[in-house]
Amino acid sequence: MPSIGLHHYLALSAVVFCIGIYGMLTRRNAIGVLMSVELMFNAANIALVAFGRFVTPQLVTGQVVAAFTIAVAAAEATVALAIVLLIYQHHRGIDVDRINIMKW
Amino acid sequence: MIQTAWLIPIFPLVAMAAIVLFTHRHRALSAGISIAAVSLSFLWGWSVAVSVWGDPTVHRMSFDWLNLGESMYIPIGIQIDGLTGMMLVVVTTVALMVQIYSLGYMRDDPRYSRYYAYLSLFTMAMLTLVLADNFFLMFVSWELVGLASYLLIGFWFEKQSAADAGKKAFITTRLGDLGFILGLLLLYTGCGTLTFQGVFSAVDSHVLSGGLLTIAGLCLFAGAVGKSAQVPLHVWLPDAMEGPTPVSALIHAATMVVAGVYLVARSMSIFLAADRAAMVVAWIGIITSVMAASIGLVQNDIKRVLAYSTVSQLGYMIMALGLGGFTAGTFHLMTHAFFKALLFLGAGSVIHAVHTNDIREMGGLHAKMKTTSITFLIAALAIAGVFPLSGFWSKDEIVAATLGHPIFTVLTLAVAFMTAFYMFRLYFLTFTGKPRDQHKFDHAHESPKTMTVPLQILAVLSVVSGWIGLPWLEHGFSSVVFHEHPHHPEFHVVWAFIAALVGLSGIGLAYMMYYKGSIDPERVRARATGLYTTLLNKYYFDEAYSVLFVRPYYTMCRGWFWFDQHAIDGAVNGLGRVSVAWSVFNRWFDETFVDGAVNGVGWLTRGFGAIVRHLQTGRVQNYAFIVFAALVVLWLLQ
Amino acid sequence: MDPITLAFLALAFLIIVASLFVVSSRNIFHSAIFLILALFGVAGIFVLLEAPFLAAAQVLIYVGAISILMIFAVMLTARIADGQLRYTNEQVPTGLLVSLGLLVVMLYSLWQTPIPTSAAAPVSGAGRKLGELFLTQYVLPFEIISVLLLTALIGALVIAKKDPRAASAADDSAADVPARERERAVV
């Protein structure tokens, strides 16, 4: 077995990302969807850091961007959870497939 | 007097207005006003005529009527000379006599006031006509005369034949008036004025001459042909006898019909300059004269005999004028007016007595109506040209005027013979012999004074009026009427003798046939059946006109009616139907395609929306699914 | 098999299994637990990639803050005990298809794409270097991120705060006290 390289990390990233997509598409619970999105964020972070590690080892640009991504994800999670609470107060439930007011 | 001559036509005008506006409910008052007015005109007219007698100046008064600057300037006014004076005398005298006579004749008529209003209108128009100093005013009054004629011929309009006769007279004379107005336009174009003075000086100085002048003269003469009942427009005059007999005397014998003669006489300068037109005038005159006299030979209606006599005598005058005998024509005009009025009024008296127009139902009336009979005899002698009555002198002048034209002379004498014959045939059949209808004879009576007095006055005039034309008078008729073209005919003893002889022979023939019975009229009739029938039917003029004009006109009208009904209406209706059809189609198109397009867009949008709406579930996960599915698909497509 | 390879495989296995549980667990609370596990795995991967600062941040922010926040939300909203509840929607087959398809696509692309890698050793002292970059070259994004975080904080507060009118309406209702307790808990 060859040593672990960029492709292995990227493959891991792809797998996690697709799992996240599956979750995002199928979970009814809004918080479940949010968790799936977090998975996808992490997959992206893995890819970013892996590229930075193997393509430009002398720079830390990949890590900078990943750090920003983490910060943005934190902000996203905060706002999203607030919205989930609001929805819960209005609908007495947070099932995403019952929330279709965007239709109007 | 001359300065106030313009009042002469005003009197009857005022009378007419007064009758129409105020007094039409009062019969006697209306008649009185009318007679008073015409009496004033009579006095004024006579005094004016006397004062201009032998006075060579022409008195003119005029004022501007239409002044459009350079383009058109029509003054109107009056002009008095010998001719006018003579016409004033004739018109006012006959009018006065007739109006007085009508007091008796029309006594029982329900429209008495209206009758006098019409008479006044006519008198006014006729007086204006003779006083006018220009063609324009003359034309206006000419038409007014025609209107009055129409109203009076159709006065008994309950009778279909009277109403028809009125229309016939009006329409027939209108044909001539068309020529008149064309002539006026030609004269105005050629001379730039319509006053007699201006036109005649233009003609005399050859400003207007040649073909144009000839045409203008013929056009004017066309008016005279209509009004004076010359061939071929003479057909209205015999029918006009449907009117009251005094009207026949006034209008259709003595005054209105001589308007045409007056027009030709007044336009003397034009006809002197246009000799070809004058020749046409002469020929028309003599043809009319011969034809009408021959028809008069066989008619049985007393008024129709007189009507054809009138046409014949008018033809005489016209012929004389055409041959240059202006004095002869106008002289005969005057004498004829008196004795023909007398004849008509006498006939009216007879009709009043026996209530028929047919001389075959009369006879022997002399015994019952002495005054009428004697005055009628005087008039008959006058028209036959017996010395020394008025007709002798005027007819002599006419014969003299034809000298140099042998055909005219012969025909004139023939007419003189026929005139004497039919007039005495009429006299003998009416007043002498045995009564052929005993019942009517028994009821006959002499007419009242109001009718006989005018007869007597006119009888006197019929005798003496010719004397003012005695050729050896220093200031006789011929030297007075035309100052500017003095005309002194020689008195031809031989021709006077011949003419008188011809007249007497006519009287003699009539005497033999209808008094003595030595010649049986029936046998003469049997000998010349064809000629007799032709004459009895008046040369089939009415029939010819019916075939030539009336029926083609009807046919044309029917054709146009058919055309109107089928083509025009068809086109209009067709257009309507096409419009309706087009509208229906438009509506269908509108509803189907336009609305269809609009609705279709809506329907399409809605249908598409109905399909597409399923995509918009409002659920985020569906959208996300589509996004990623699309990503896969895009990659696969790549 | 060197230790790094071993570690990678172990971590990858951990991450993938934990992730699968996150998306497929019937109980949303279990999902949250498995998410924490997966995030720890990612932190390990960061360590393997010689990014210790990121690994620390991952643990602090994700595991420490976000996951806890999620558990709070789960406990505030979901009826955890209700196992009968349908936890997936009708997109399971199609979602599976799409995610697998995408995985194939990505792996295939990865397989096909030559990526120029550098064999050079990674820079030493990455944490220090990172700090310098944040305050020099990337100072503007850094500040913007901090503003973004602040905005998100305030926004979350505003959104989650009860509408005053709705609150007054709620005051009249029987569920007055629990609502206030929930509110206090959120704050």
PDB file of N, CA, C and O in Angstrom, chain C residues 20-42:
ATOM      1  N   LEU C  20     -21.876   8.417   8.863  1.00  0.00           N
ATOM      2  CA  LEU C  20     -23.029   7.613   8.445  1.00  0.00           C
ATOM      3  C   LEU C  20     -24.055   7.539   9.562  1.00  0.00           C
ATOM      4  O   LEU C  20     -25.251   7.642   9.322  1.00  0.00           O
ATOM      5  N   PHE C  21     -23.587   7.417  10.788  1.00  0.00           N
ATOM      6  CA  PHE C  21     -24.538   7.420  11.890  1.00  0.00           C
ATOM      7  C   PHE C  21     -25.225   8.758  12.044  1.00  0.00           C
ATOM      8  O   PHE C  21     -26.408   8.827  12.364  1.00  0.00           O
ATOM      9  N   VAL C  22     -24.422   9.827  11.805  1.00  0.00           N
ATOM     10  CA  VAL C  22     -25.023  11.177  11.919  1.00  0.00           C
ATOM     11  C   VAL C  22     -26.238  11.286  10.989  1.00  0.00           C
ATOM     12  O   VAL C  22     -27.303  11.756  11.377  1.00  0.00           O
ATOM     13  N   VAL C  23     -26.070  10.821   9.733  1.00  0.00           N
ATOM     14  CA  VAL C  23     -27.154  11.034   8.768  1.00  0.00           C
ATOM     15  C   VAL C  23     -28.229   9.965   8.863  1.00  0.00           C
ATOM     16  O   VAL C  23     -29.325  10.161   8.378  1.00  0.00           O
ATOM     17  N   SER C  24     -27.910   8.846   9.470  1.00  0.00           N
ATOM     18  CA  SER C  24     -28.894   7.764   9.421  1.00  0.00           C
ATOM     19  C   SER C  24     -29.491   7.422  10.780  1.00  0.00           C
ATOM     20  O   SER C  24     -30.361   6.574  10.872  1.00  0.00           O
ATOM     21  N   SER C  25     -29.036   8.059  11.833  1.00  0.00           N
ATOM     22  CA  SER C  25     -29.557   7.705  13.151  1.00  0.00           C
ATOM     23  C   SER C  25     -30.994   8.170  13.292  1.00  0.00           C
ATOM     24  O   SER C  25     -31.367   9.280  12.907  1.00  0.00           O
ATOM     25  N   ARG C  26     -31.824   7.273  13.849  1.00  0.00           N
ATOM     26  CA  ARG C  26     -33.228   7.627  14.028  1.00  0.00           C
ATOM     27  C   ARG C  26     -33.379   8.709  15.089  1.00  0.00           C
ATOM     28  O   ARG C  26     -34.217   9.595  14.970  1.00  0.00           O
ATOM     29  N   ASN C  27     -32.533   8.618  16.088  1.00  0.00           N
ATOM     30  CA  ASN C  27     -32.606   9.585  17.179  1.00  0.00           C
ATOM     31  C   ASN C  27     -31.682  10.757  16.886  1.00  0.00           C
ATOM     32  O   ASN C  27     -30.463  10.600  16.696  1.00  0.00           O
ATOM     33  N   ILE C  28     -32.246  11.941  16.906  1.00  0.00           N
ATOM     34  CA  ILE C  28     -31.472  13.112  16.543  1.00  0.00           C
ATOM     35  C   ILE C  28     -30.396  13.406  17.593  1.00  0.00           C
ATOM     36  O   ILE C  28     -29.329  13.932  17.293  1.00  0.00           O
ATOM     37  N   PHE C  29     -30.647  12.996  18.826  1.00  0.00           N
ATOM     38  CA  PHE C  29     -29.650  13.190  19.871  1.00  0.00           C
ATOM     39  C   PHE C  29     -28.423  12.307  19.634  1.00  0.00           C
ATOM     40  O   PHE C  29     -27.283  12.759  19.770  1.00  0.00           O
ATOM     41  N   HIS C  30     -28.720  11.071  19.178  1.00  0.00           N
ATOM     42  CA  HIS C  30     -27.598  10.191  18.820  1.00  0.00           C
ATOM     43  C   HIS C  30     -26.819  10.798  17.690  1.00  0.00           C
ATOM     44  O   HIS C  30     -25.594  10.727  17.646  1.00  0.00           O
ATOM     45  N   SER C  31     -27.506  11.382  16.781  1.00  0.00           N
ATOM     46  CA  SER C  31     -26.834  12.024  15.655  1.00  0.00           C
ATOM     47  C   SER C  31     -25.857  13.064  16.160  1.00  0.00           C
ATOM     48  O   SER C  31     -24.718  13.179  15.680  1.00  0.00           O
ATOM     49  N   ALA C  32     -26.320  13.845  17.109  1.00  0.00           N
ATOM     50  CA  ALA C  32     -25.458  14.899  17.645  1.00  0.00           C
ATOM     51  C   ALA C  32     -24.199  14.292  18.275  1.00  0.00           C
ATOM     52  O   ALA C  32     -23.083  14.791  18.065  1.00  0.00           O
ATOM     53  N   ILE C  33     -24.372  13.198  18.999  1.00  0.00           N
ATOM     54  CA  ILE C  33     -23.221  12.554  19.622  1.00  0.00           C
ATOM     55  C   ILE C  33     -22.239  12.067  18.570  1.00  0.00           C
ATOM     56  O   ILE C  33     -21.022  12.286  18.640  1.00  0.00           O
ATOM     57  N   PHE C  34     -22.795  11.406  17.549  1.00  0.00           N
ATOM     58  CA  PHE C  34     -21.908  10.901  16.491  1.00  0.00           C
ATOM     59  C   PHE C  34     -21.254  12.042  15.727  1.00  0.00           C
ATOM     60  O   PHE C  34     -20.140  11.922  15.232  1.00  0.00           O
ATOM     61  N   LEU C  35     -21.938  13.204  15.623  1.00  0.00           N
ATOM     62  CA  LEU C  35     -21.327  14.351  14.975  1.00  0.00           C
ATOM     63  C   LEU C  35     -20.085  14.787  15.739  1.00  0.00           C
ATOM     64  O   LEU C  35     -19.036  15.083  15.130  1.00  0.00           O
ATOM     65  N   ILE C  36     -20.212  14.800  17.061  1.00  0.00           N
ATOM     66  CA  ILE C  36     -19.046  15.170  17.874  1.00  0.00           C
ATOM     67  C   ILE C  36     -17.893  14.216  17.599  1.00  0.00           C
ATOM     68  O   ILE C  36     -16.742  14.633  17.385  1.00  0.00           O
ATOM     69  N   LEU C  37     -18.226  12.939  17.488  1.00  0.00           N
ATOM     70  CA  LEU C  37     -17.200  11.935  17.202  1.00  0.00           C
ATOM     71  C   LEU C  37     -16.539  12.217  15.865  1.00  0.00           C
ATOM     72  O   LEU C  37     -15.300  12.219  15.738  1.00  0.00           O
ATOM     73  N   ALA C  38     -17.356  12.509  14.844  1.00  0.00           N
ATOM     74  CA  ALA C  38     -16.805  12.768  13.518  1.00  0.00           C
ATOM     75  C   ALA C  38     -15.930  14.006  13.538  1.00  0.00           C
ATOM     76  O   ALA C  38     -14.847  14.046  12.914  1.00  0.00           O
ATOM     77  N   LEU C  39     -16.347  15.021  14.275  1.00  0.00           N
ATOM     78  CA  LEU C  39     -15.570  16.249  14.316  1.00  0.00           C
ATOM     79  C   LEU C  39     -14.223  16.023  15.013  1.00  0.00           C
ATOM     80  O   LEU C  39     -13.208  16.583  14.611  1.00  0.00           O
ATOM     81  N   PHE C  40     -14.249  15.162  16.024  1.00  0.00           N
ATOM     82  CA  PHE C  40     -12.972  14.785  16.642  1.00  0.00           C
ATOM     83  C   PHE C  40     -12.069  14.136  15.626  1.00  0.00           C
ATOM     84  O   PHE C  40     -10.858  14.387  15.553  1.00  0.00           O
ATOM     85  N   GLY C  41     -12.662  13.241  14.786  1.00  0.00           N
ATOM     86  CA  GLY C  41     -11.878  12.572  13.746  1.00  0.00           C
ATOM     87  C   GLY C  41     -11.253  13.565  12.809  1.00  0.00           C
ATOM     88  O   GLY C  41     -10.077  13.457  12.429  1.00  0.00           O
ATOM     89  N   VAL C  42     -12.014  14.545  12.435  1.00  0.00           N
ATOM     90  CA  VAL C  42     -11.486  15.570  11.517  1.00  0.00           C
ATOM     91  C   VAL C  42     -10.333  16.297  12.187  1.00  0.00           C
ATOM     92  O   VAL C  42      -9.312  16.615  11.546  1.00  0.00           O
TER      93      VAL C  42
END
